[in-house]
Each structure stands twice: as C-alpha cells, then as structure tokens.
Short mmCIF file of C-alpha atoms in Angstrom, two decimals:
data_model
loop_
_atom_site.label_atom_id
_atom_site.label_comp_id
_atom_site.label_asym_id
_atom_site.label_seq_id
_atom_site.Cartn_x
_atom_site.Cartn_y
_atom_site.Cartn_z
CA MET A 1 84.58 119.83 102.43
CA TYR A 2 85.01 116.65 104.45
CA TYR A 3 88.12 114.60 103.84
CA CYS A 4 88.38 111.01 104.99
CA ASP A 5 91.77 109.32 105.11
CA PHE A 6 91.31 105.75 103.93
CA ASP A 7 94.99 104.83 104.17
CA HIS A 8 94.44 103.06 107.49
CA VAL A 9 91.57 101.04 105.97
CA TYR A 10 93.74 100.06 103.01
CA ASP A 11 96.61 99.09 105.34
CA TYR A 12 94.28 96.94 107.46
CA ILE A 13 92.86 95.11 104.44
CA TYR A 14 96.34 94.64 102.97
CA ASP A 15 97.53 93.16 106.28
CA ILE A 16 94.63 90.71 106.36
CA PHE A 17 95.63 89.22 103.04
CA THR A 18 99.42 89.41 103.12
CA ASN A 19 101.00 88.79 106.51
CA GLU A 20 100.93 86.44 109.47
CA TYR A 21 97.75 88.11 110.73
CA ALA A 22 96.00 86.76 107.64
CA TRP A 23 96.41 83.17 108.78
CA ILE A 24 94.75 83.76 112.14
CA HIS A 25 92.12 86.16 110.82
CA ASN A 26 91.14 84.02 107.84
CA CYS A 27 90.89 80.78 109.78
CA HIS A 28 88.46 82.47 112.15
CA ILE A 29 86.47 83.83 109.22
CA GLN A 30 86.60 80.52 107.37
CA GLY A 31 86.14 78.23 110.40
CA PRO A 32 82.37 77.72 110.10
CA PHE A 33 82.60 77.39 106.32
CA LEU A 34 85.40 74.82 106.57
CA ALA A 35 83.36 72.92 109.17
CA GLU A 36 80.50 72.74 106.68
CA ILE A 37 82.83 71.55 103.91
CA LYS A 38 84.17 68.87 106.28
CA THR A 39 80.64 67.71 107.16
CA ASN A 40 79.60 67.56 103.50
CA LEU A 41 82.71 65.58 102.53
CA GLN A 42 82.27 63.17 105.44
CA GLU A 43 78.65 62.53 104.51
CA THR A 44 79.67 61.83 100.93
CA VAL A 45 82.49 59.47 101.95
CA ASN A 46 80.13 57.66 104.33
CA HIS A 47 77.38 57.57 101.69
CA ALA A 48 75.12 59.33 104.20
CA ASN A 49 73.67 61.87 101.79
CA LEU A 50 73.14 60.25 98.41
CA ASP A 51 70.65 62.93 97.35
CA ARG A 52 73.43 65.47 96.75
CA SER A 53 76.37 65.37 94.43
CA LEU A 54 77.13 69.10 94.33
CA TYR A 55 77.37 71.88 96.90
CA LEU A 56 77.61 75.41 95.56
CA TYR A 57 78.50 78.50 97.58
CA SER A 58 78.59 82.10 96.44
CA GLY A 59 80.58 84.96 97.89
CA HIS A 60 82.75 87.95 97.15
CA ASP A 61 86.42 88.31 96.27
CA VAL A 62 87.33 88.48 99.97
CA ASN A 63 85.68 85.09 100.50
CA VAL A 64 87.67 83.57 97.64
CA VAL A 65 90.89 85.06 99.04
CA ALA A 66 90.10 83.88 102.58
CA LEU A 67 89.56 80.31 101.36
CA TRP A 68 92.70 80.58 99.19
CA ARG A 69 94.72 81.55 102.27
CA ALA A 70 93.08 78.89 104.45
CA LEU A 71 94.13 76.28 101.89
CA GLY A 72 97.74 77.31 102.44
CA PHE A 73 98.48 79.54 99.47
CA GLU A 74 100.72 82.51 100.25
CA GLU A 75 100.71 84.16 96.83
CA LEU A 76 98.67 87.35 96.57
CA LEU A 77 95.40 86.74 94.81
CA ASP A 78 93.29 89.43 93.19
CA PRO A 79 90.19 87.54 92.00
CA ASP A 80 88.29 88.89 89.03
CA TYR A 81 84.50 88.96 88.87
CA GLY A 82 83.21 85.41 88.66
CA ALA A 83 86.38 83.86 90.11
CA SER A 84 85.89 80.52 91.80
CA LEU A 85 87.64 77.83 93.77
CA VAL A 86 86.33 74.34 93.11
CA LEU A 87 86.92 71.40 95.44
CA GLU A 88 86.24 67.96 94.01
CA LEU A 89 86.06 64.72 95.97
CA HIS A 90 87.14 61.68 93.96
CA GLU A 91 86.82 58.03 94.87
CA GLU A 92 89.43 55.46 93.95
CA VAL A 93 87.09 52.46 94.01
CA GLU A 94 89.76 49.79 93.50
CA GLN A 95 91.78 51.11 96.45
CA ASP A 96 88.75 52.03 98.55
CA SER A 97 90.10 55.54 99.10
CA PHE A 98 89.19 59.15 98.40
CA PHE A 99 91.21 62.17 97.34
CA VAL A 100 90.51 65.88 96.92
CA LYS A 101 91.31 68.06 93.91
CA LEU A 102 91.33 71.86 93.84
CA PHE A 103 90.71 74.04 90.80
CA TYR A 104 90.86 77.82 90.35
CA ARG A 105 88.94 79.71 87.71
CA ASN A 106 89.95 83.37 87.75
CA ASN A 107 86.99 84.72 85.77
CA THR A 108 83.98 83.70 83.73
CA LYS A 109 85.93 83.79 80.45
CA VAL A 110 88.13 80.86 81.45
CA GLU A 111 86.67 77.66 80.03
CA ILE A 112 88.93 75.15 81.77
CA PRO A 113 89.84 75.88 85.38
CA MET A 114 93.45 75.47 86.46
CA GLU A 115 94.17 72.50 88.74
CA LEU A 116 96.22 73.49 91.79
CA ASN A 117 98.36 71.44 94.14
CA MET A 118 97.59 72.38 97.73
CA PRO A 119 100.76 73.42 99.58
CA PHE A 120 100.04 71.26 102.62
CA CYS A 121 99.45 68.07 100.65
CA GLU A 122 101.09 65.69 98.20
CA ASP A 123 99.42 65.14 94.83
CA PRO A 124 96.94 63.52 94.90
CA CYS A 125 95.75 65.00 98.17
CA THR A 126 94.19 62.22 100.19
CA TYR A 127 90.84 62.84 101.82
CA LYS A 128 92.39 62.08 105.21
CA ARG A 129 95.17 64.66 104.79
CA PHE A 130 92.74 67.29 103.50
CA ILE A 131 90.46 66.78 106.50
CA GLN A 132 93.45 66.97 108.89
CA HIS A 133 94.40 70.33 107.40
CA ILE A 134 90.97 71.93 107.55
CA GLU A 135 90.38 70.55 111.06
CA SER A 136 93.45 72.49 112.17
CA LEU A 137 91.71 75.68 111.01
CA ILE A 138 88.31 75.10 112.58
CA PRO A 139 88.19 76.76 116.00
CA ALA A 140 87.00 74.43 118.77
CA ASP A 141 84.68 77.12 120.13
CA TRP A 142 84.15 79.61 117.34
CA GLU A 143 81.72 81.83 119.26
CA ALA A 144 84.07 82.17 122.25
CA GLU A 145 87.07 82.93 120.04
CA CYS A 146 85.17 85.56 118.07
CA GLN A 147 84.34 87.53 121.21
CA ASN A 148 88.00 88.57 121.44
#
C-alpha cells in the first residue's frame, strides 16, 4: 500500500493564507486580476466604456481568499460554496467624486451581503485611495517576477 504524507502540502497552503508569505504570494497571484479591476474602474470613471455597468468574475475559494488578503484583511477566511466579494463603484455627483464599497457574501443562502470597511482605507473609501492600494500590489513586470 502506498502512503503519501500530505502534511507538507497542508503546511504550505496554510502558510500561503496566514503569514507574511501570503502578502507576497497573493499579490503576485492577484496582480493581473487587480490590474484588470483597475482598468475597468478607470474606464468607468472616465466614462470610456458606457456599454458595461457590471463585471463578473468566477473562481474558487482560494481566489476569494487571495483577493481578501490583497484587500488588506488579515483574518482567516474559509469561504463556503458560492461565497463572493463584491466591489461597487459609486459616484458622488454633487462632489464630482467616486468611492468604492466592498461587500462579502459567505454563501448562497445569505440574502444581504455584509458591507466591509477595507483596512487600508477610511469609510467611504475614495476611488483615488483604492487605486493607490491596488497599484501597490500590481507587479511592474509580472512575467519577470513570476520566473523566480
């Protein structure tokens, strides 16, 4: 009978989501995705893409956790099936400004998602501050950094 010790695999996965390594690892994983979010938000703010009002992405629990960590949350997260993070861009027309809201829905049975305050940002989180944060996580040369 063949026995495979998965303790090292478990330890590696646990490290990815719980310690300092998670920050570096997840920003490299999330870099291209955050770059796309940034582009989509910029186009909306600049009224460059009026054909779209919603962008939807699908992934697994590790994707939800990676985005959770990239957005500055340190708490352990064990997403249930159907869990989602929702980013909303709001416009304050009278002040000619935009802000970003974040919601978490931990499964499909939750009717109203929970609004979260992002750790790196005051409430409401201004568009400018949100973009500054995600820009700090987008590698300048993702392909070169991923070869290491």
